[in-house]
C-alpha cells in the first residue's frame, strides 16, 4: 500500500477499507507516513467527507494507537460524559460527584483546555493539592472505593489523535465532522467506559454553529459508539452564551460547589440534571429520565452530592476545606465591574468573546505552553433575557493586573442590549 494512492482515492471520494485506514493511522503514528502526506489526507477528508463506516474504522484505529484503559475491574456499568467544549462549562465538576452519589461509578479522564474553552483538569488544579496524575491502578481503586475519580489523560492515550489534532490545527482541517467525531470518540473508546453521554454544544462558543451541524456530528458520534459496542447518546445544548455565571478556574470551582448546594445558576443546574439523568439511565440505575432527575435532585437537597465532592477531593489529596471556605481558593487582586452602557434587555453574550476575554486575563491558554492563573476570570451578573439598567454591573472582571483596558475593549463587543429578548433554549435535542 502507498499513502499517495490512498490520498488520491479519498480525493476521488472513493470509500477506504478498514485495512487502508489502519495502514494510514499506524504509519502516521510510527512516523513512516510524514506530516505532509497526512495533511493532504486530512484536506481530502475535509472536502469529500467520510462514510459512517470509514469514520468508525478511523476511530478504532486511533483508539488502538496507544494505551487502552481496562475498567473491567470496576464493578457496574461505567458511564463517561464528554462535552465538545464551551465557555464556563463547569458540568463535570458537578456531575462526577453527583452521579457517583447515586451509586453509579464515574471513572473520568479529562483534558486541559486550549483557547477560550477551559478544561476540567485546569479547574480541578485550582483546588490546592489536588492530584490528577494518578497511576491507573490507584484510579481504579479509588473508583471502586468511592465511586468517583477524575484524572488527566495518561501520556499514551490515542497518540495518533494527539498528532493528527495538532496537525489539523495548523492545516485548516479541524472543522470536519468525521475528523471531529473520530477524534472525540477515539479518546472515549480508549478511556474504557461502557456508556458515553455526549454534550454537543452549539453556538458562538462552540465548534458547531447551527443545530443542523450539531445534529450531524451527534448522529455520527452516536453511530460510531454503538458500532464499537458502547451505548452512546448525545444531548445538543446551547453555547451561544457562557454556561452559568463564572468563567475562570477557581471561580468555576466555587460555582460547582454552589450548584451542589442547590444554589447554582439555573442553566448549569438544568444541564447537569439533564445530562446526569441520561447517565443514570445509561447505567441502568433508574428506569426512566424523570426518576433519574428526581434522584439527582434529592442528592443535591440532602447534601450527598456535595459530600461526594468532598470525598473525591480528599481522596485525590486536595484541600477539601475549600468546600466550606471557598474564600480559601485563589482570589484575584482586583475586582473590576463592567457596567451596562444603556438600559434594556440583555440580548446576547457572545460566548467565545467572553471566553477570550477570560483567556486574556490568564484563565485560559493561547498555546499549550501558557500557564494558567487559577484566580482570574469573569463573573457575569446577567444572562440573556435579563433586564439590565444603565450603570448596573453586567459582569465583574477578576484580574491580577490593574490595567484591563484590553479586556474591556474585547468585552465591549461581546454583548447586545435591546428592547426585547428571550432567554435561549438550553436543550435543543437528544440523539439516541
Ligand atoms: N475535540 C476533539 O477532541 N477533537 C476535535 O477534533 C475537536 C474537538
Ligand atoms: Ca460556569
Tab-separated table of C-alpha atoms and ligand atoms in Angstrom:
chain	number	residue	atom	x	y	z
A	1	UNK	CA	0.000	0.000	0.000
A	2	UNK	CA	1.206	3.511	-0.768
A	3	UNK	CA	-0.024	6.575	1.072
A	4	UNK	CA	-0.130	8.646	-2.107
A	5	UNK	CA	-2.625	6.201	-3.644
A	6	UNK	CA	-4.851	6.401	-0.594
A	7	UNK	CA	-4.779	10.210	-0.660
A	8	UNK	CA	-5.854	10.105	-4.312
A	9	UNK	CA	-8.531	7.546	-3.564
A	10	UNK	CA	-10.018	9.786	-0.883
A	11	UNK	CA	-9.708	12.799	-3.156
A	12	UNK	CA	-11.833	10.908	-5.702
A	13	UNK	CA	-14.409	10.327	-2.992
A	14	UNK	CA	-13.934	6.554	-3.036
A	15	UNK	CA	-14.511	4.653	0.174
A	16	UNK	CA	-11.440	3.430	2.036
A	17	UNK	CA	-11.345	-0.038	3.567
A	18	UNK	CA	-10.640	-0.783	7.205
A	19	UNK	CA	-7.175	-2.106	6.267
A	20	UNK	CA	-6.364	1.084	4.348
A	21	UNK	CA	-7.424	3.333	7.229
A	22	UNK	CA	-5.457	1.226	9.671
A	23	UNK	CA	-2.393	1.491	7.386
A	24	UNK	CA	-2.677	5.291	7.422
A	25	UNK	CA	-3.069	5.607	11.197
A	26	UNK	CA	-0.380	3.060	12.053
A	27	UNK	CA	2.026	4.659	9.589
A	28	UNK	CA	1.318	8.138	10.864
A	29	UNK	CA	1.759	7.054	14.492
A	30	UNK	CA	5.099	5.300	13.882
A	31	UNK	CA	6.382	8.144	11.690
A	32	UNK	CA	6.629	6.239	8.398
A	33	UNK	CA	3.928	8.497	6.969
A	34	UNK	CA	5.112	12.106	7.178
A	35	UNK	CA	3.086	15.160	8.201
A	36	UNK	CA	2.847	16.465	4.641
A	37	UNK	CA	1.091	13.352	3.398
A	38	UNK	CA	-1.174	13.266	6.419
A	39	UNK	CA	-2.045	16.955	5.849
A	40	UNK	CA	-3.039	16.164	2.271
A	41	UNK	CA	-5.139	13.260	3.509
A	42	UNK	CA	-6.868	15.413	6.149
A	43	UNK	CA	-7.620	18.022	3.477
A	44	UNK	CA	-9.080	15.341	1.181
A	45	UNK	CA	-11.332	14.211	4.044
A	46	UNK	CA	-12.214	17.824	4.774
A	47	UNK	CA	-13.553	18.224	1.223
A	48	UNK	CA	-15.025	14.789	0.475
A	49	UNK	CA	-16.083	13.625	3.925
A	50	UNK	CA	-16.275	10.037	5.086
A	51	UNK	CA	-18.913	7.361	5.296
A	52	UNK	CA	-20.014	6.336	8.772
A	53	UNK	CA	-18.092	3.081	8.318
A	54	UNK	CA	-14.884	4.907	7.417
A	55	UNK	CA	-15.293	7.196	10.432
A	56	UNK	CA	-15.783	4.163	12.697
A	57	UNK	CA	-12.641	2.491	11.266
A	58	UNK	CA	-10.698	5.708	11.789
A	59	UNK	CA	-11.965	5.905	15.370
A	60	UNK	CA	-10.965	2.358	16.260
A	61	UNK	CA	-7.562	2.692	14.572
A	62	UNK	CA	-6.830	5.842	16.593
A	63	UNK	CA	-8.204	4.301	19.810
A	64	UNK	CA	-5.825	1.374	19.316
A	65	UNK	CA	-2.813	3.580	18.528
A	66	UNK	CA	-1.848	3.762	22.232
A	67	UNK	CA	-2.920	2.591	25.678
A	68	UNK	CA	-6.448	1.378	26.124
A	69	UNK	CA	-7.789	1.653	29.640
A	70	UNK	CA	-9.316	-1.514	31.006
A	71	UNK	CA	-12.017	-0.567	33.506
A	72	UNK	CA	-13.347	-4.108	33.878
A	73	UNK	CA	-12.000	-4.237	37.446
A	74	UNK	CA	-14.615	-1.654	38.373
A	75	UNK	CA	-17.975	-3.134	39.231
A	76	UNK	CA	-21.067	-1.899	37.439
A	77	UNK	CA	-21.730	-0.027	34.223
A	78	UNK	CA	-19.166	2.738	33.815
A	79	UNK	CA	-20.556	5.878	32.212
A	80	UNK	CA	-18.427	8.638	30.755
A	81	UNK	CA	-19.580	12.126	29.881
A	82	UNK	CA	-17.958	14.385	27.335
A	83	UNK	CA	-18.594	17.953	26.259
A	84	UNK	CA	-17.460	19.106	22.837
A	85	UNK	CA	-16.194	22.235	24.540
A	86	UNK	CA	-17.576	25.536	25.648
A	87	UNK	CA	-17.113	28.586	27.816
A	88	UNK	CA	-17.639	28.340	31.569
A	89	UNK	CA	-18.664	24.696	31.213
A	90	UNK	CA	-18.457	23.524	34.805
A	91	UNK	CA	-20.674	20.460	34.408
A	92	UNK	CA	-18.076	17.726	35.011
A	93	UNK	CA	-17.153	19.178	38.411
A	94	UNK	CA	-20.801	18.917	39.407
A	95	UNK	CA	-21.778	15.741	37.582
A	96	UNK	CA	-18.907	13.436	38.511
A	97	UNK	CA	-19.653	13.559	42.273
A	98	UNK	CA	-23.419	13.952	41.826
A	99	UNK	CA	-23.800	10.862	39.627
A	100	UNK	CA	-21.385	8.927	41.861
A	101	UNK	CA	-23.520	9.832	44.888
A	102	UNK	CA	-26.340	7.926	43.151
A	103	UNK	CA	-24.159	4.801	43.247
A	104	UNK	CA	-23.016	4.843	39.618
A	105	UNK	CA	-19.237	4.573	39.112
A	106	UNK	CA	-17.667	7.586	37.399
A	107	UNK	CA	-14.132	6.913	36.151
A	108	UNK	CA	-13.410	10.127	34.338
A	109	UNK	CA	-10.404	11.089	32.283
A	110	UNK	CA	-10.433	14.762	31.455
A	111	UNK	CA	-8.336	17.068	29.377
A	112	UNK	CA	-6.873	20.509	29.641
A	113	UNK	CA	-8.350	23.432	27.840
A	114	UNK	CA	-6.945	25.278	24.892
A	115	UNK	CA	-8.011	28.697	23.672
A	116	UNK	CA	-11.264	30.025	25.041
A	117	UNK	CA	-12.559	26.641	26.217
A	118	UNK	CA	-11.472	25.600	29.682
A	119	UNK	CA	-10.565	22.044	30.625
A	120	UNK	CA	-11.786	20.194	33.683
A	121	UNK	CA	-8.236	19.405	34.796
A	122	UNK	CA	-7.347	23.105	34.813
A	123	UNK	CA	-10.358	23.748	37.025
A	124	UNK	CA	-9.513	20.945	39.460
A	125	UNK	CA	-5.957	22.265	39.651
A	126	UNK	CA	-7.390	25.393	41.255
A	127	UNK	CA	-8.070	23.248	44.345
A	128	UNK	CA	-4.839	23.351	46.399
A	129	UNK	CA	-3.077	19.992	46.435
A	130	UNK	CA	-5.480	18.221	44.064
A	131	UNK	CA	-3.657	15.428	42.245
A	132	UNK	CA	-4.879	14.405	38.824
A	133	UNK	CA	-1.879	12.330	37.750
A	134	UNK	CA	-2.626	9.007	39.393
A	135	UNK	CA	-1.342	5.591	38.361
A	136	UNK	CA	-4.104	3.688	36.619
A	137	UNK	CA	-4.279	1.093	39.427
A	138	UNK	CA	-4.915	3.823	42.003
A	139	UNK	CA	-7.506	5.429	39.723
A	140	UNK	CA	-9.415	2.137	39.502
A	141	UNK	CA	-9.058	1.506	43.223
A	142	UNK	CA	-10.493	4.936	44.023
A	143	UNK	CA	-13.488	4.398	41.774
A	144	UNK	CA	-14.151	1.015	43.363
A	145	UNK	CA	-13.895	2.557	46.818
A	146	UNK	CA	-15.603	5.930	46.360
A	147	UNK	CA	-17.408	5.526	43.012
A	148	UNK	CA	-15.550	8.521	41.606
A	149	UNK	CA	-12.162	9.751	40.458
A	150	UNK	CA	-11.249	12.390	37.891
A	151	UNK	CA	-7.778	12.213	36.385
A	152	UNK	CA	-5.873	13.653	33.442
A	153	UNK	CA	-5.421	11.635	30.286
A	154	UNK	CA	-2.478	9.293	30.553
A	155	UNK	CA	0.549	10.089	28.437
A	156	UNK	CA	-0.059	7.480	25.794
A	157	UNK	CA	-3.808	7.658	25.223
A	158	UNK	CA	-4.578	7.924	21.477
A	159	UNK	CA	-1.185	9.247	20.290
A	160	UNK	CA	-2.493	9.163	16.702
A	161	UNK	CA	-5.223	11.637	17.614
A	162	UNK	CA	-2.805	13.827	19.534
A	163	UNK	CA	-0.576	14.100	16.472
A	164	UNK	CA	-3.399	14.459	13.975
A	165	UNK	CA	-5.280	17.052	16.027
A	166	UNK	CA	-2.140	19.205	16.268
A	167	UNK	CA	-1.648	18.836	12.503
A	168	UNK	CA	-5.294	19.696	11.769
A	169	UNK	CA	-4.955	22.753	13.968
A	170	UNK	CA	-2.308	24.237	11.655
A	171	UNK	CA	-3.663	22.993	8.304
A	172	UNK	CA	-7.222	24.323	8.433
A	173	UNK	CA	-8.737	20.870	8.802
A	174	UNK	CA	-10.206	20.976	12.306
A	175	UNK	CA	-13.709	21.788	11.086
A	176	UNK	CA	-14.534	18.425	9.524
A	177	UNK	CA	-17.387	16.418	11.014
A	178	UNK	CA	-15.856	12.923	10.540
A	179	UNK	CA	-12.470	14.131	11.834
A	180	UNK	CA	-14.016	15.766	14.913
A	181	UNK	CA	-16.249	12.743	15.581
A	182	UNK	CA	-13.426	10.205	15.283
A	183	UNK	CA	-11.072	12.398	17.333
A	184	UNK	CA	-13.501	12.667	20.240
A	185	UNK	CA	-14.776	9.093	20.047
A	186	UNK	CA	-11.298	7.541	19.810
A	187	UNK	CA	-10.449	9.075	23.193
A	188	UNK	CA	-13.738	7.956	24.728
A	189	UNK	CA	-13.338	4.407	23.394
A	190	UNK	CA	-9.730	4.181	24.626
A	191	UNK	CA	-10.768	5.513	28.063
A	192	UNK	CA	-12.791	2.358	28.522
A	193	UNK	CA	-16.309	3.370	29.621
A	194	UNK	CA	-19.267	1.114	28.811
A	195	UNK	CA	-21.609	4.004	28.075
A	196	UNK	CA	-20.925	7.506	26.793
A	197	UNK	CA	-23.102	10.588	27.216
A	198	UNK	CA	-22.054	13.349	24.835
A	199	UNK	CA	-22.878	17.013	25.317
A	200	UNK	CA	-22.664	18.530	21.849
A	201	UNK	CA	-22.541	22.297	22.107
A	202	UNK	CA	-23.894	24.699	19.523
A	203	UNK	CA	-23.475	28.404	19.125
A	204	UNK	CA	-20.910	31.183	19.100
A	205	UNK	CA	-18.714	29.492	21.706
A	206	UNK	CA	-18.739	26.044	20.060
A	207	UNK	CA	-17.326	24.215	17.039
A	208	UNK	CA	-20.803	23.729	15.642
A	209	UNK	CA	-22.715	26.912	14.925
A	210	UNK	CA	-26.131	25.527	13.950
A	211	UNK	CA	-28.459	22.814	15.246
A	212	UNK	CA	-28.178	21.024	11.873
A	213	UNK	CA	-24.372	20.820	12.027
A	214	UNK	CA	-24.501	19.701	15.650
A	215	UNK	CA	-27.092	17.059	14.819
A	216	UNK	CA	-24.919	15.666	12.059
A	217	UNK	CA	-21.932	15.447	14.419
A	218	UNK	CA	-24.074	13.966	17.194
A	219	UNK	CA	-25.598	11.315	14.917
A	220	UNK	CA	-22.177	10.311	13.647
A	221	UNK	CA	-20.647	10.034	17.138
A	222	UNK	CA	-23.644	8.064	18.431
A	223	UNK	CA	-23.416	5.672	15.486
A	224	UNK	CA	-19.641	5.216	15.915
A	225	UNK	CA	-20.105	4.495	19.621
A	226	UNK	CA	-22.888	1.981	19.000
A	227	UNK	CA	-20.881	0.283	16.236
A	228	UNK	CA	-17.968	-0.106	18.614
A	229	UNK	CA	-20.170	-1.647	21.280
A	230	UNK	CA	-20.650	1.304	23.622
A	231	UNK	CA	-24.067	2.647	24.492
A	232	UNK	CA	-23.824	6.229	23.255
A	233	UNK	CA	-26.210	9.154	23.197
A	234	UNK	CA	-25.878	12.874	22.662
A	235	UNK	CA	-27.574	15.930	24.132
A	236	UNK	CA	-27.370	19.053	21.972
A	237	UNK	CA	-27.143	22.112	24.225
A	238	UNK	CA	-26.735	25.840	23.834
A	239	UNK	CA	-23.345	27.523	23.878
A	240	UNK	CA	-24.266	30.921	22.470
A	241	UNK	CA	-23.747	32.433	25.897
A	242	UNK	CA	-21.384	31.042	28.562
A	243	UNK	CA	-22.776	28.371	30.859
A	244	UNK	CA	-23.539	29.553	34.375
A	245	UNK	CA	-22.111	32.844	35.629
A	246	UNK	CA	-18.465	32.019	36.289
A	247	UNK	CA	-15.695	31.715	33.691
A	248	UNK	CA	-12.277	31.014	35.188
A	249	UNK	CA	-10.874	28.137	37.172
A	250	UNK	CA	-11.232	28.897	40.903
A	251	UNK	CA	-14.398	30.864	40.111
A	252	UNK	CA	-15.871	27.768	38.445
A	253	UNK	CA	-14.914	25.540	41.371
A	254	UNK	CA	-16.927	27.936	43.571
A	255	UNK	CA	-19.801	27.736	41.101
A	256	UNK	CA	-19.687	23.927	41.153
A	257	UNK	CA	-19.806	23.935	44.968
A	258	UNK	CA	-22.785	26.315	44.909
A	259	UNK	CA	-24.539	24.102	42.351
A	260	UNK	CA	-24.041	21.012	44.509
A	261	UNK	CA	-25.539	23.061	47.374
A	262	UNK	CA	-28.619	23.789	45.272
A	263	UNK	CA	-27.635	27.450	44.861
A	264	UNK	CA	-26.134	27.239	41.396
A	265	UNK	CA	-27.071	29.061	38.190
A	266	UNK	CA	-30.337	27.846	36.638
A	267	UNK	CA	-28.817	26.834	33.292
A	268	UNK	CA	-25.859	24.943	34.754
A	269	UNK	CA	-28.157	23.153	37.207
A	270	UNK	CA	-30.629	22.238	34.482
A	271	UNK	CA	-27.912	20.915	32.151
A	272	UNK	CA	-26.472	18.823	34.994
A	273	UNK	CA	-29.899	17.330	35.702
A	274	UNK	CA	-30.479	16.545	32.004
A	275	UNK	CA	-27.051	15.001	31.402
A	276	UNK	CA	-26.993	13.296	34.797
A	277	UNK	CA	-30.398	11.667	34.221
A	278	UNK	CA	-29.114	10.322	30.887
A	279	UNK	CA	-26.016	8.958	32.651
A	280	UNK	CA	-28.104	7.227	35.329
A	281	UNK	CA	-30.406	5.746	32.706
A	282	UNK	CA	-27.470	4.549	30.579
A	283	UNK	CA	-26.029	2.919	33.711
A	284	UNK	CA	-29.407	1.237	34.336
A	285	UNK	CA	-29.564	2.836	37.774
A	286	UNK	CA	-33.054	4.213	37.091
A	287	UNK	CA	-35.966	3.155	34.890
A	288	UNK	CA	-36.614	6.487	33.227
A	289	UNK	CA	-35.307	10.040	32.922
A	290	UNK	CA	-37.805	11.546	35.361
A	291	UNK	CA	-36.718	9.100	38.048
A	292	UNK	CA	-33.090	9.980	37.290
A	293	UNK	CA	-33.763	13.662	37.601
A	294	UNK	CA	-35.529	13.230	40.922
A	295	UNK	CA	-32.736	11.081	42.282
A	296	UNK	CA	-30.132	13.696	41.305
A	297	UNK	CA	-32.220	16.495	42.808
A	298	UNK	CA	-32.562	14.522	46.049
A	299	UNK	CA	-28.757	14.183	46.222
A	300	UNK	CA	-28.446	17.960	45.877
A	301	UNK	CA	-31.149	18.536	48.511
A	302	UNK	CA	-29.730	16.094	51.077
A	303	UNK	CA	-26.110	17.165	50.591
A	304	UNK	CA	-24.832	13.758	49.452
A	305	UNK	CA	-23.616	15.124	46.112
A	306	UNK	CA	-21.538	17.753	47.901
A	307	UNK	CA	-20.282	15.161	50.414
A	308	UNK	CA	-19.145	13.037	47.466
A	309	UNK	CA	-17.257	16.013	46.003
A	310	UNK	CA	-15.543	16.482	49.374
A	311	UNK	CA	-14.611	12.809	49.467
A	312	UNK	CA	-13.307	12.938	45.898
A	313	UNK	CA	-11.103	15.964	46.665
A	314	UNK	CA	-9.727	14.343	49.843
A	315	UNK	CA	-9.045	11.050	48.082
A	316	UNK	CA	-7.015	12.915	45.460
A	317	UNK	CA	-5.049	14.770	48.156
A	318	UNK	CA	-6.738	18.132	47.644
A	319	UNK	CA	-7.702	20.595	50.368
A	320	UNK	CA	-11.399	19.783	50.855
A	321	UNK	CA	-11.849	22.642	53.332
A	322	UNK	CA	-12.421	24.855	50.265
A	323	UNK	CA	-15.939	23.421	50.187
A	324	UNK	CA	-16.856	25.152	53.457
A	325	UNK	CA	-14.460	28.020	52.872
A	326	UNK	CA	-14.437	28.841	49.148
A	327	UNK	CA	-12.552	32.032	50.050
A	328	UNK	CA	-9.527	29.761	50.516
A	329	UNK	CA	-9.397	29.315	46.753
A	330	UNK	CA	-7.107	31.694	44.900
A	331	UNK	CA	-8.661	35.153	44.698
A	332	UNK	CA	-7.698	37.798	42.207
A	333	UNK	CA	-6.215	41.023	43.458
A	334	UNK	CA	-8.565	43.313	41.510
A	335	UNK	CA	-12.340	43.079	41.091
A	336	UNK	CA	-13.382	45.472	38.372
A	337	UNK	CA	-17.056	45.994	37.485
A	338	UNK	CA	-18.079	46.305	33.842
A	339	UNK	CA	-21.190	48.466	33.579
A	340	UNK	CA	-24.169	48.314	31.228
A	341	UNK	CA	-23.911	51.323	28.871
A	342	UNK	CA	-27.712	51.512	28.486
A	343	UNK	CA	-30.924	50.087	29.896
A	344	UNK	CA	-32.881	47.298	28.240
A	345	UNK	CA	-32.804	43.547	27.982
A	346	UNK	CA	-29.589	41.619	27.557
A	347	UNK	CA	-29.945	40.066	24.100
A	348	UNK	CA	-26.618	38.358	23.605
A	349	UNK	CA	-23.500	37.275	25.423
A	350	UNK	CA	-21.118	36.100	22.700
A	351	UNK	CA	-19.607	33.091	24.444
A	352	UNK	CA	-16.332	32.959	22.516
A	353	UNK	CA	-15.693	36.685	23.064
A	354	UNK	CA	-16.310	36.386	26.796
A	355	UNK	CA	-14.129	33.263	26.806
A	356	UNK	CA	-11.339	35.098	25.002
A	357	UNK	CA	-11.589	37.978	27.465
A	358	UNK	CA	-11.160	35.466	30.322
A	359	UNK	CA	-8.214	33.934	28.477
A	360	UNK	CA	-6.559	37.368	28.149
A	361	UNK	CA	-6.753	37.674	31.931
A	362	UNK	CA	-4.893	34.370	32.236
A	363	UNK	CA	-7.808	31.968	32.795
A	364	UNK	CA	-7.004	30.001	29.633
A	365	UNK	CA	-4.132	29.192	27.313
A	366	UNK	CA	-3.403	30.561	23.881
A	367	UNK	CA	-0.681	27.959	23.346
A	368	UNK	CA	-0.088	24.674	25.149
A	369	UNK	CA	2.921	26.187	26.937
A	370	UNK	CA	0.978	29.039	28.569
A	371	UNK	CA	0.404	28.805	32.295
A	372	UNK	CA	-2.965	29.450	33.841
A	373	UNK	CA	-3.732	31.773	36.736
A	374	UNK	CA	-6.443	29.959	38.727
A	375	UNK	CA	-7.698	33.136	40.405
A	376	UNK	CA	-8.656	35.221	37.390
A	377	UNK	CA	-11.708	35.249	35.193
A	378	UNK	CA	-15.119	36.776	34.714
A	379	UNK	CA	-18.336	36.543	36.699
A	380	UNK	CA	-21.464	37.507	34.802
A	381	UNK	CA	-24.278	39.221	36.672
A	382	UNK	CA	-26.891	38.958	33.937
A	383	UNK	CA	-27.787	36.357	31.352
A	384	UNK	CA	-29.579	36.635	28.033
A	385	UNK	CA	-33.211	37.622	28.626
A	386	UNK	CA	-32.469	39.510	31.869
A	387	UNK	CA	-33.406	43.173	32.276
A	388	UNK	CA	-30.476	45.487	32.873
A	389	UNK	CA	-30.275	49.118	33.956
A	390	UNK	CA	-27.687	51.560	32.685
A	391	UNK	CA	-24.792	51.630	35.170
A	392	UNK	CA	-25.548	48.173	36.632
A	393	UNK	CA	-22.583	45.835	36.632
A	394	UNK	CA	-23.072	43.382	33.740
A	395	UNK	CA	-20.109	41.421	34.999
A	396	UNK	CA	-17.082	41.628	37.266
A	397	UNK	CA	-13.574	41.190	35.943
A	398	UNK	CA	-11.316	39.277	38.342
A	399	UNK	CA	-7.786	40.311	37.417
A	400	UNK	CA	-4.283	40.114	38.768
A	401	UNK	CA	-3.272	43.247	36.923
A	402	UNK	CA	-4.624	46.753	37.490
A	403	UNK	CA	-4.991	47.688	33.848
A	404	UNK	CA	-7.583	45.669	31.952
A	405	UNK	CA	-8.304	48.064	29.081
A	406	UNK	CA	-7.630	45.301	26.531
A	407	UNK	CA	-10.148	43.030	28.236
A	408	UNK	CA	-12.738	45.800	28.415
A	409	UNK	CA	-12.220	46.508	24.717
A	410	UNK	CA	-12.905	42.824	23.973
A	411	UNK	CA	-15.982	42.800	26.216
A	412	UNK	CA	-17.389	45.916	24.553
A	413	UNK	CA	-18.060	43.702	21.520
A	414	UNK	CA	-19.285	40.723	23.496
A	415	UNK	CA	-22.895	41.684	24.243
A	416	UNK	CA	-26.016	43.372	22.914
A	417	UNK	CA	-28.740	45.213	24.792
A	418	UNK	CA	-32.115	45.502	23.071
A	419	UNK	CA	-35.707	46.375	23.933
A	420	UNK	CA	-36.793	42.750	23.950
A	421	UNK	CA	-35.024	39.440	24.113
A	422	UNK	CA	-35.783	35.983	25.370
A	423	UNK	CA	-33.701	33.518	27.286
A	424	UNK	CA	-32.379	30.986	24.748
A	425	UNK	CA	-33.382	27.348	24.606
A	426	UNK	CA	-30.826	25.414	26.645
A	427	UNK	CA	-31.521	21.862	25.465
A	428	UNK	CA	-32.149	21.511	21.746
A	429	UNK	CA	-32.325	17.791	21.198
A	430	UNK	CA	-31.358	14.376	22.434
A	431	UNK	CA	-29.948	11.955	19.844
A	432	UNK	CA	-30.001	8.287	20.731
B	1	LIG	N1	-12.319	17.996	20.296
B	1	LIG	C1	-11.509	16.965	19.993
B	1	LIG	O1	-11.086	16.238	20.879
B	1	LIG	N2	-11.207	16.753	18.714
B	1	LIG	C2	-11.660	17.521	17.709
B	1	LIG	O2	-11.351	17.267	16.567
B	1	LIG	C3	-12.489	18.604	18.032
B	1	LIG	C4	-12.813	18.813	19.340
B	2	LIG	CA1	-19.636	28.427	34.552
